[in-house]
mmCIF file of N, CA and C in Angstrom:
data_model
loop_
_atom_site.group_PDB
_atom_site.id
_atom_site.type_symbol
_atom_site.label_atom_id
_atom_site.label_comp_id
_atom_site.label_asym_id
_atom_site.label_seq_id
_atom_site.Cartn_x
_atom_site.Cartn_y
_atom_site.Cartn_z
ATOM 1 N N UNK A 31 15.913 27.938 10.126
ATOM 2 C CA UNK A 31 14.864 28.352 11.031
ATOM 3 C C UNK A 31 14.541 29.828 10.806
ATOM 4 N N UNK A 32 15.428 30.338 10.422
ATOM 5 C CA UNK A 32 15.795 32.044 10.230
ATOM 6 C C UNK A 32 14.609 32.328 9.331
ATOM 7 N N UNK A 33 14.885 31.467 7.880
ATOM 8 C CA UNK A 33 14.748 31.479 6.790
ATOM 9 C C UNK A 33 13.311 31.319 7.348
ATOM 10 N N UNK A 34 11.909 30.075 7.553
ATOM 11 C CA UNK A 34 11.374 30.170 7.678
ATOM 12 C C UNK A 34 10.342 30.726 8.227
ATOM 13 N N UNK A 35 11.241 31.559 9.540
ATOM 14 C CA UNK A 35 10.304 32.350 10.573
ATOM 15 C C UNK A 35 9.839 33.569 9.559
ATOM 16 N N UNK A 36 11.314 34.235 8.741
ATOM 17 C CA UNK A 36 11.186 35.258 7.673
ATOM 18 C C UNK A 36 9.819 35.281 6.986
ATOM 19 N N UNK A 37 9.703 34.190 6.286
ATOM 20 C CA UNK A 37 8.984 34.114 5.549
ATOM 21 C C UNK A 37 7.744 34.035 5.742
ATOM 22 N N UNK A 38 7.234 33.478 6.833
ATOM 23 C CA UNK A 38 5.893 33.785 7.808
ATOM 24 C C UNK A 38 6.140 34.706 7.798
ATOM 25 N N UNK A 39 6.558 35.750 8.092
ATOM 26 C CA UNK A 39 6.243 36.819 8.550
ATOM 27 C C UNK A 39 6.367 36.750 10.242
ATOM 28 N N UNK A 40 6.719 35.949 10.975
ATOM 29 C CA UNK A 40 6.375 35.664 11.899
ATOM 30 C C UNK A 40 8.213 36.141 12.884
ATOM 31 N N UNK A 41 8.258 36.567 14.464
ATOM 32 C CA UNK A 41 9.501 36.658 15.523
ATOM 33 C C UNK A 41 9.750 35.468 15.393
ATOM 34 N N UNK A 42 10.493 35.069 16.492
ATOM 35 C CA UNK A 42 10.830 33.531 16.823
ATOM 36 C C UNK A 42 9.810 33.367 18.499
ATOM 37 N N UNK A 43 10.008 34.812 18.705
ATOM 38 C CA UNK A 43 8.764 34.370 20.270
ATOM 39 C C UNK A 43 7.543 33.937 19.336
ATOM 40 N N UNK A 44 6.836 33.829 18.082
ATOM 41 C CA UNK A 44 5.892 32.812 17.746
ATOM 42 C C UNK A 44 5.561 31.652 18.238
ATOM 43 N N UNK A 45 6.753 31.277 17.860
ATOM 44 C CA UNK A 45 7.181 29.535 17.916
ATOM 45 C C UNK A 45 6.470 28.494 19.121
ATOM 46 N N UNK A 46 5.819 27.971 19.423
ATOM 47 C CA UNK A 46 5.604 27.301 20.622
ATOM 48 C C UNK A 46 6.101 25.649 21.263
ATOM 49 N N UNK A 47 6.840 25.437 20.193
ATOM 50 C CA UNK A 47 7.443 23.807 19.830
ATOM 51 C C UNK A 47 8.161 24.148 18.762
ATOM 52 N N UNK A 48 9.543 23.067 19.242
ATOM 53 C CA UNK A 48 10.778 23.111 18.290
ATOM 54 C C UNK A 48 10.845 21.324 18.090
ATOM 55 N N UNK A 49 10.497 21.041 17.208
ATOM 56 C CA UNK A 49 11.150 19.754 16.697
ATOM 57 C C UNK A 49 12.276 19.207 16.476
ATOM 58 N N UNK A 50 13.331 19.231 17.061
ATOM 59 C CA UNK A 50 14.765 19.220 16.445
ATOM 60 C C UNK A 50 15.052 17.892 15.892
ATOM 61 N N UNK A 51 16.139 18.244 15.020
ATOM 62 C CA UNK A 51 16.583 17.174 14.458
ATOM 63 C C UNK A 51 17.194 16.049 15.248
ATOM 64 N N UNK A 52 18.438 16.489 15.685
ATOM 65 C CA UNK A 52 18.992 16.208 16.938
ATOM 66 C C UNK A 52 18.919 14.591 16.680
ATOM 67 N N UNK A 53 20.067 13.729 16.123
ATOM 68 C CA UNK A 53 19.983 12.510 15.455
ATOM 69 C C UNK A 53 21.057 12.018 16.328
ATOM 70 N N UNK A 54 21.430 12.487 17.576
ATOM 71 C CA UNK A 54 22.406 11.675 19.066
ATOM 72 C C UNK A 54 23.526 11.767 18.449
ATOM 73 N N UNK A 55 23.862 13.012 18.032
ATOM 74 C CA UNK A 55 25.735 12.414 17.278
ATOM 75 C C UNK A 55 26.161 14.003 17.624
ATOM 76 N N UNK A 56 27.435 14.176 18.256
ATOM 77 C CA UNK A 56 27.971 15.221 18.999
ATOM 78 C C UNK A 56 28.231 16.308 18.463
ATOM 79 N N UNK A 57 28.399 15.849 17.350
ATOM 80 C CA UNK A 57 28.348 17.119 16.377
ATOM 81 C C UNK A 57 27.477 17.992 15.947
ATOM 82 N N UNK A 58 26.301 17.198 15.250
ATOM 83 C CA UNK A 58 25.151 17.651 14.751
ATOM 84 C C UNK A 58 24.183 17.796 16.193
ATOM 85 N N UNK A 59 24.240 17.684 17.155
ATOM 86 C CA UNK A 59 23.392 18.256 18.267
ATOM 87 C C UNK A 59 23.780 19.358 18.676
ATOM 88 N N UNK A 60 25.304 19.231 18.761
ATOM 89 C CA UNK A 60 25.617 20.280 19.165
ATOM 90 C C UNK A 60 25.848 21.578 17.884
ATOM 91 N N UNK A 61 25.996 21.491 16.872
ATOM 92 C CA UNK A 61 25.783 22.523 15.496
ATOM 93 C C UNK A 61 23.903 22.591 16.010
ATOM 94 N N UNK A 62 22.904 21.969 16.644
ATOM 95 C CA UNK A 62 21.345 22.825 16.015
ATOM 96 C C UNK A 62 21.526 23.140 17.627
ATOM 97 N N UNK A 63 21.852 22.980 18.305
ATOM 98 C CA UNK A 63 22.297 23.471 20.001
ATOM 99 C C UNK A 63 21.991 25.215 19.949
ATOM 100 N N UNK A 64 22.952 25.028 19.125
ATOM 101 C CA UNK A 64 23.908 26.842 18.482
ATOM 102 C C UNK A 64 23.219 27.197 17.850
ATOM 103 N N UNK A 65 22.843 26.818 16.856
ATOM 104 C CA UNK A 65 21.800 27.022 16.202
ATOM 105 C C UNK A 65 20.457 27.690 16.420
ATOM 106 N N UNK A 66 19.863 27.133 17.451
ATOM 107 C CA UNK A 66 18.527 27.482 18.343
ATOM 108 C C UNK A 66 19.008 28.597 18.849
ATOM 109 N N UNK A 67 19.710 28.665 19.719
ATOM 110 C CA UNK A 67 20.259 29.770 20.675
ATOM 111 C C UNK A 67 20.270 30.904 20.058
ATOM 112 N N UNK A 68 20.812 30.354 18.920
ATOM 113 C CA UNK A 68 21.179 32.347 17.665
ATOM 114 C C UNK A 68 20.074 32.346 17.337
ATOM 115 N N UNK A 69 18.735 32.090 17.034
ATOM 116 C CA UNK A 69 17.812 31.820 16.566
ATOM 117 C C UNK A 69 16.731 32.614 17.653
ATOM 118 N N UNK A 70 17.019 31.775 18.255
ATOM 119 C CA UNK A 70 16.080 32.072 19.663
ATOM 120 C C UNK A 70 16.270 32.870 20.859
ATOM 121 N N UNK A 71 17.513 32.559 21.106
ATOM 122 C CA UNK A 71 18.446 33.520 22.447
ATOM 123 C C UNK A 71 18.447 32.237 23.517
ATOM 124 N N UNK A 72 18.825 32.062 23.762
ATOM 125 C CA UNK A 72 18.666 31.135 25.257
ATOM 126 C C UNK A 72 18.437 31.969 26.501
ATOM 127 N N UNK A 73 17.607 30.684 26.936
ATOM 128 C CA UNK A 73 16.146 31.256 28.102
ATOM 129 C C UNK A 73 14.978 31.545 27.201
ATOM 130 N N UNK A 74 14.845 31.305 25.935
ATOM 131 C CA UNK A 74 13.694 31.619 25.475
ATOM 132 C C UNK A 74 12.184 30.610 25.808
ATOM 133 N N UNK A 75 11.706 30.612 25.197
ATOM 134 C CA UNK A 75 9.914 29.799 26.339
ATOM 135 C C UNK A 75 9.889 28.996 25.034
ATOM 136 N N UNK A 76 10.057 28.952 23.629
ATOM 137 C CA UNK A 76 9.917 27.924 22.569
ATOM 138 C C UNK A 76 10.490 26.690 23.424
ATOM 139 N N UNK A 77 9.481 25.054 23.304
ATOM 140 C CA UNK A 77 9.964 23.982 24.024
ATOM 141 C C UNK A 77 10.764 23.148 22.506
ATOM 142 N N UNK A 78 11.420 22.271 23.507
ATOM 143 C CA UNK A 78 12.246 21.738 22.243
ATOM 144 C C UNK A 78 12.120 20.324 22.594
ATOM 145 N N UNK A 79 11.942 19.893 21.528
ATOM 146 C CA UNK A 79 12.350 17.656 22.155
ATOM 147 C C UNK A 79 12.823 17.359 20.417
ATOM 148 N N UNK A 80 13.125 15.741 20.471
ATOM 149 C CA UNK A 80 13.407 15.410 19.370
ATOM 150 C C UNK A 80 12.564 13.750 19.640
ATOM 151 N N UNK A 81 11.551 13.790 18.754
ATOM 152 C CA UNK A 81 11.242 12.628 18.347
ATOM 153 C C UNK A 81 11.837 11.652 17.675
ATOM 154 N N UNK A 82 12.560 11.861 17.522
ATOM 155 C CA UNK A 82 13.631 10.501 17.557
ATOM 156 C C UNK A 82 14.023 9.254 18.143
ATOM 157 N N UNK A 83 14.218 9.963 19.374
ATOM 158 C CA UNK A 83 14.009 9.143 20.655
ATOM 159 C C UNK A 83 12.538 8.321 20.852
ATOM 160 N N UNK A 84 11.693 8.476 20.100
ATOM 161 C CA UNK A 84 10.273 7.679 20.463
ATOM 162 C C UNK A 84 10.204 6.536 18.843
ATOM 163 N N UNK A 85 10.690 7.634 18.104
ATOM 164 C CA UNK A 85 10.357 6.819 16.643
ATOM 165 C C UNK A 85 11.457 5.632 15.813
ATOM 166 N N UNK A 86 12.754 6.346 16.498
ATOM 167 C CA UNK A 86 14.357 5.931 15.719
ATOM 168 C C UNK A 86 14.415 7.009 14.530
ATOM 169 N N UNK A 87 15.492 6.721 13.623
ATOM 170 C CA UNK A 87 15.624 7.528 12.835
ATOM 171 C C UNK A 87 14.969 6.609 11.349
ATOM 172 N N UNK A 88 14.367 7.833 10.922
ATOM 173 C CA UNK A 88 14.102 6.594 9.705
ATOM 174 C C UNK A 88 14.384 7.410 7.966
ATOM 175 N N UNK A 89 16.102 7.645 8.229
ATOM 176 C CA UNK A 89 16.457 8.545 7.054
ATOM 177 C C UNK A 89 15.587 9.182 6.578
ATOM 178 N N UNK A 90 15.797 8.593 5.191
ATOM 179 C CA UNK A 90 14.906 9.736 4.515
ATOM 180 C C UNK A 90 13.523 9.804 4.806
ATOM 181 N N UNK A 91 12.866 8.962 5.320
ATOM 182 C CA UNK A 91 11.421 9.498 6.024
ATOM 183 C C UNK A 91 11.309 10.181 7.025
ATOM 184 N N UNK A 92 12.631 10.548 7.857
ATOM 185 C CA UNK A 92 12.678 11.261 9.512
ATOM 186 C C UNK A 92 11.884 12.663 9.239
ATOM 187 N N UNK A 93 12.427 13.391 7.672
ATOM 188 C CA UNK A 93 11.296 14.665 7.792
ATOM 189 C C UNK A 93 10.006 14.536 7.638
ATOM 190 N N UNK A 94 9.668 13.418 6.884
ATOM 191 C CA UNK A 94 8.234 13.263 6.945
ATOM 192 C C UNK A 94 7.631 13.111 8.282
ATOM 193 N N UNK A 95 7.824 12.136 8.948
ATOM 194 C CA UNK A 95 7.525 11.429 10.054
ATOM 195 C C UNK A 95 7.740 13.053 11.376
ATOM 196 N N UNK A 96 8.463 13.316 11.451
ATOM 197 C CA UNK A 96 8.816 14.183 12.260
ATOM 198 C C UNK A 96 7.900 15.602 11.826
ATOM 199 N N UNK A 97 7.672 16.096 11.228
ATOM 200 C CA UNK A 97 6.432 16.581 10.083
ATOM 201 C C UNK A 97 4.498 16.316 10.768
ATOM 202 N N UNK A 98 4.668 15.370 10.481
ATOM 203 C CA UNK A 98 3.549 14.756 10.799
ATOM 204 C C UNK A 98 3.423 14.686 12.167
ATOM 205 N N UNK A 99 4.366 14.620 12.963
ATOM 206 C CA UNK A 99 4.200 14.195 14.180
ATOM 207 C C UNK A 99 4.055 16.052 14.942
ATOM 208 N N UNK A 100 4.641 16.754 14.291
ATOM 209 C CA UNK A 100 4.460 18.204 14.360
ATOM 210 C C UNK A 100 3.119 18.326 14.261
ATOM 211 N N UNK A 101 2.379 18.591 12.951
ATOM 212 C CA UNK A 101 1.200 19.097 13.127
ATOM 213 C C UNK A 101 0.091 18.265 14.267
ATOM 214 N N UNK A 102 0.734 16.694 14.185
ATOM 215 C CA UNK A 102 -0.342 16.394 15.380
ATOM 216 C C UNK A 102 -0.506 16.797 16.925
ATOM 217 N N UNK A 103 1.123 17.240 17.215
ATOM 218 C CA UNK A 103 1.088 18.480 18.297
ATOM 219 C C UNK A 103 0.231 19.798 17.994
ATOM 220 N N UNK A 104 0.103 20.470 16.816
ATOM 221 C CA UNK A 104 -0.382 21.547 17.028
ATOM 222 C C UNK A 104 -2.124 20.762 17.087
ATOM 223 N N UNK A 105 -2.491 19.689 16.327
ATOM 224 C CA UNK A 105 -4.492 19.000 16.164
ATOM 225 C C UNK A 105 -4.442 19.097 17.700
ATOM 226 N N UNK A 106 -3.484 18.016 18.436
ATOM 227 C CA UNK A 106 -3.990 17.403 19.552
ATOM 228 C C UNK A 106 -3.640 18.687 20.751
ATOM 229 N N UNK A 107 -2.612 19.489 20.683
ATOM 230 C CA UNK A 107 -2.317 20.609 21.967
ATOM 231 C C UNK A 107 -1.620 19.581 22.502
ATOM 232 N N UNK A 108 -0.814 18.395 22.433
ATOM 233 C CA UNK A 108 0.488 18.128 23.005
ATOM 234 C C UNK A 108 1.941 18.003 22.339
ATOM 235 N N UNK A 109 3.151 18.041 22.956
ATOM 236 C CA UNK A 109 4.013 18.512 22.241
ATOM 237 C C UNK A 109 4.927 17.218 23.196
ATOM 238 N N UNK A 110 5.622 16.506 21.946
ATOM 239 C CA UNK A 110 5.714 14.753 22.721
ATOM 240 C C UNK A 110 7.465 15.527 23.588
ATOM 241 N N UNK A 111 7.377 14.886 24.760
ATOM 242 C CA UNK A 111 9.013 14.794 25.169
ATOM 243 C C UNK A 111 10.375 14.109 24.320
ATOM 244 N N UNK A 112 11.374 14.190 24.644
ATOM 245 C CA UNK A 112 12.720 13.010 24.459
ATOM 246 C C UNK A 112 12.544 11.973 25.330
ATOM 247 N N UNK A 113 12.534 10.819 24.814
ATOM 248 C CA UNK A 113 12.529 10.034 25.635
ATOM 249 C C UNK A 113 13.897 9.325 26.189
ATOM 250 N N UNK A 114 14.063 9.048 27.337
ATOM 251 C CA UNK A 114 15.520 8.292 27.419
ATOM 252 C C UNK A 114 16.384 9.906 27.969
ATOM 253 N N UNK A 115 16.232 10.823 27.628
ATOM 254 C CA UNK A 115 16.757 11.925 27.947
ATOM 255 C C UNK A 115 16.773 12.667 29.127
ATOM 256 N N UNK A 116 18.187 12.259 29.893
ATOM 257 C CA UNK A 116 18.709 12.168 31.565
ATOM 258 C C UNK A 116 19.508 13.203 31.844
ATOM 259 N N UNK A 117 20.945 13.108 31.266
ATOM 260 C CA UNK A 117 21.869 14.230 31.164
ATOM 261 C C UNK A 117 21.801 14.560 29.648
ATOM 262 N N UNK A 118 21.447 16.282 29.556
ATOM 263 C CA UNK A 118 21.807 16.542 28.422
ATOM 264 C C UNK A 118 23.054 17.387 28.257
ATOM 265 N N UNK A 119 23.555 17.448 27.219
ATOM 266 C CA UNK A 119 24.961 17.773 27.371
ATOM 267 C C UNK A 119 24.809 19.913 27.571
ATOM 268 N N UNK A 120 25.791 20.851 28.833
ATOM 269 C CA UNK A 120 25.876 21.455 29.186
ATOM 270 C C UNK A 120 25.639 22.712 28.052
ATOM 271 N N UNK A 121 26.032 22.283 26.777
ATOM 272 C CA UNK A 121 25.367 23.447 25.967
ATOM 273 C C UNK A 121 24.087 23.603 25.369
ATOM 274 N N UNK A 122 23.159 22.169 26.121
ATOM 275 C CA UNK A 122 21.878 22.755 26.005
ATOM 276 C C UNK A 122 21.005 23.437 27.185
ATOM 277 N N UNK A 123 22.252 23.980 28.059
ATOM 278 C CA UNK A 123 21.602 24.978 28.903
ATOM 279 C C UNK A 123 20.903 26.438 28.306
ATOM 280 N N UNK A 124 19.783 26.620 28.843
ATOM 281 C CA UNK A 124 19.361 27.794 27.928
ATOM 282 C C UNK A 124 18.082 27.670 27.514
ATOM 283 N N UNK A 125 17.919 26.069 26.574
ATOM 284 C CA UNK A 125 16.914 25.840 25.809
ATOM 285 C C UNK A 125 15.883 24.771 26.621
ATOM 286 N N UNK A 126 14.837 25.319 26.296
ATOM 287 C CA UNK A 126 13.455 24.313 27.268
ATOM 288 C C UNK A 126 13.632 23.097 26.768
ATOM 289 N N UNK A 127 14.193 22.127 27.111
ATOM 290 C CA UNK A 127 14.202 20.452 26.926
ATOM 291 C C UNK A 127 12.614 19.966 27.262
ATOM 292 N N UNK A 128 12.105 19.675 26.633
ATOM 293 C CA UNK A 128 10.855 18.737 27.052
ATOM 294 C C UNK A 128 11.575 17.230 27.572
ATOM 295 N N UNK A 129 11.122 16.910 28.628
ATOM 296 C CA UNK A 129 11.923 15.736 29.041
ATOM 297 C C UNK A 129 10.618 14.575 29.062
ATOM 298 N N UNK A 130 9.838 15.292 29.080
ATOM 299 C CA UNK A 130 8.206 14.578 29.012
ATOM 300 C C UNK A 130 7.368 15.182 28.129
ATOM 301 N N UNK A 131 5.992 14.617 27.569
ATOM 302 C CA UNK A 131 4.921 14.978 27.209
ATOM 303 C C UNK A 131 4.069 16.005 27.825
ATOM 304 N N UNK A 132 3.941 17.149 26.848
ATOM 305 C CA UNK A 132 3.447 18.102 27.546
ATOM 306 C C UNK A 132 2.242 18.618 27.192
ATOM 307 N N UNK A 133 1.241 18.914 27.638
ATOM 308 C CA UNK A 133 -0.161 19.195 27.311
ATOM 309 C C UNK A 133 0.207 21.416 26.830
ATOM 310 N N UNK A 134 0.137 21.863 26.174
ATOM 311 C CA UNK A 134 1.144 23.265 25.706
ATOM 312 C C UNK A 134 0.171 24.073 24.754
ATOM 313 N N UNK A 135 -1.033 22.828 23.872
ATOM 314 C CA UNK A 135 -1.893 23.695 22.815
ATOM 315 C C UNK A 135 -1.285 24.565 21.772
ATOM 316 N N UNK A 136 0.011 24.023 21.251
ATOM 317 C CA UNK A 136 1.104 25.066 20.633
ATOM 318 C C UNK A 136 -0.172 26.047 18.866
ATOM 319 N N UNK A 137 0.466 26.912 19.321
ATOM 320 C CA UNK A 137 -0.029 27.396 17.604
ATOM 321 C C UNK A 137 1.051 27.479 16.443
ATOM 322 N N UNK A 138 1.896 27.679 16.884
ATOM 323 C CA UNK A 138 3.288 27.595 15.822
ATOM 324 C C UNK A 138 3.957 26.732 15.854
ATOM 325 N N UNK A 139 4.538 26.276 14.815
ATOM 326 C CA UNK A 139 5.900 24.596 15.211
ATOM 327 C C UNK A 139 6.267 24.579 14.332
ATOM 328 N N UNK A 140 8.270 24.608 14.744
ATOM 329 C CA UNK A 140 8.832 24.427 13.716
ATOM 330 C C UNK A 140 9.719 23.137 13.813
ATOM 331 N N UNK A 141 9.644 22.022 12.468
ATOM 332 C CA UNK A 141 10.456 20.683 12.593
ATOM 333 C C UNK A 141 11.565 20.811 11.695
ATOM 334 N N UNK A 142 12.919 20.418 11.740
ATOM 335 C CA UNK A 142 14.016 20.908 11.710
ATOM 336 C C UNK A 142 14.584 19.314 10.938
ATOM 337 N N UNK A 143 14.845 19.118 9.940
ATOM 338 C CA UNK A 143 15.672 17.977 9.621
ATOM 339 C C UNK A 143 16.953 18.268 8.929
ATOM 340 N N UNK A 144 17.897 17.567 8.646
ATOM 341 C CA UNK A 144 19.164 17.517 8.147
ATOM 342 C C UNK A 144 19.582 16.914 7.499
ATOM 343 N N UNK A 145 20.102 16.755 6.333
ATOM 344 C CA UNK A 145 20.312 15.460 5.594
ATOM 345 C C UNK A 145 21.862 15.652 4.708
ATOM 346 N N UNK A 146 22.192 14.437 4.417
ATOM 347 C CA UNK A 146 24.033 14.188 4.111
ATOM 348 C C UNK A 146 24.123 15.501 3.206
ATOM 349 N N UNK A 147 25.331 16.053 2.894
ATOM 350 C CA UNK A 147 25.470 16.867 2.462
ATOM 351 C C UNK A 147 25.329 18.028 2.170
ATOM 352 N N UNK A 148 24.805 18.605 3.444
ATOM 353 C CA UNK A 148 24.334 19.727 3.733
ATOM 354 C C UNK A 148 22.558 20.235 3.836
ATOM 355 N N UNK A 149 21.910 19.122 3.352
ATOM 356 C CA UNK A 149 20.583 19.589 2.974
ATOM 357 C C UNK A 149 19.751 19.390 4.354
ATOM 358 N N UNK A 150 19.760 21.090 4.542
ATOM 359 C CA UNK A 150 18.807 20.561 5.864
ATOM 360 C C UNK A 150 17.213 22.050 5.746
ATOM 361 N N UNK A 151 16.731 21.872 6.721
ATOM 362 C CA UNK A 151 15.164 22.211 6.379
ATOM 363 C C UNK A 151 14.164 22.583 7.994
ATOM 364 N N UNK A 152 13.515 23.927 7.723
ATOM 365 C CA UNK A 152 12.878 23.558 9.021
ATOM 366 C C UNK A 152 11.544 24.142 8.024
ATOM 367 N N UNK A 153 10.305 23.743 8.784
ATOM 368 C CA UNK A 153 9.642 23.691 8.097
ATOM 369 C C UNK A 153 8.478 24.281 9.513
ATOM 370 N N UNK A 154 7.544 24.873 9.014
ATOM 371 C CA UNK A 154 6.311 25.922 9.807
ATOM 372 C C UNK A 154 5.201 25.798 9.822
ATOM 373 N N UNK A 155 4.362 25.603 10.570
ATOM 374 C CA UNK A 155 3.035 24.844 10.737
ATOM 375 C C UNK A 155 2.385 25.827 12.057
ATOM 376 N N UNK A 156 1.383 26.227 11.413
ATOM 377 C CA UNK A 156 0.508 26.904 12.196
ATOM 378 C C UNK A 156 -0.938 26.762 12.325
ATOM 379 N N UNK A 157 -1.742 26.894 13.063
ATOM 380 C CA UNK A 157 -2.950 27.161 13.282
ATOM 381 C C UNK A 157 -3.532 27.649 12.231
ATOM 382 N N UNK A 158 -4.780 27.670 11.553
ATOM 383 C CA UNK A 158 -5.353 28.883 10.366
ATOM 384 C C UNK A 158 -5.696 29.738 11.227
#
């Protein structure tokens, strides 16, 4: 996330939507949890959900799909919730959970995937 904000040129208060990876497994939620936080600070206003919960996971297409589903938050100005998402676990205090669909008009978004063996990716989509 570091890496990409860098390279925009862009803070992390940019950001207006966080895509997370966030694939329901205790580990890896809680590693991009930490992640965000160092990134962002907790209490920061960037919203976060994981489409996952609406789509399933669909390996190696999850960055595409999750991608796509990014920039259509920034076309359409909504930024989709978690769905199913009741209790979240206490170390995602801090970070804006979208628990619903939110009407937000984001200009920045970053989608965040992970893949076996270390290969993971966030990727930056903005407004022209």
């Amino acid at each position: 996330m570091r890496m990409a904000l860098d390279r925009a040129g862009l803070n992390p208060d940019a950001i207006d939507y966080l895509n997370a990876h966030a694939p329901s497994t205790y580990a890896g939620d809680l590693a991009e949890m930490k992640a965000i936080k160092k990134v962002f600070g907790s209490g920061a206003h960037v919203k976060v959900s994981s489409t996952k919960s609406l789509t399933g996971h669909g390996l190696s297409m999850s960055s595409i799909i999750e991608a796509a589903i990014s920039v259509l938050s920034i076309d359409t100005g909504y930024c989709p919730g978690t769905a199913h998402l009741r209790d979240p676990d206490p170390e995602a205090e801090g970070i804006h959970l979208l628990f619903e669909t939110e009407k937000t008009d984001p200009r920045y978004v970053l989608s965040n995937s992970s893949g076996f063996g270390g290969a993971n990716v966030s990727l930056l989509f903005g407004k022209p």
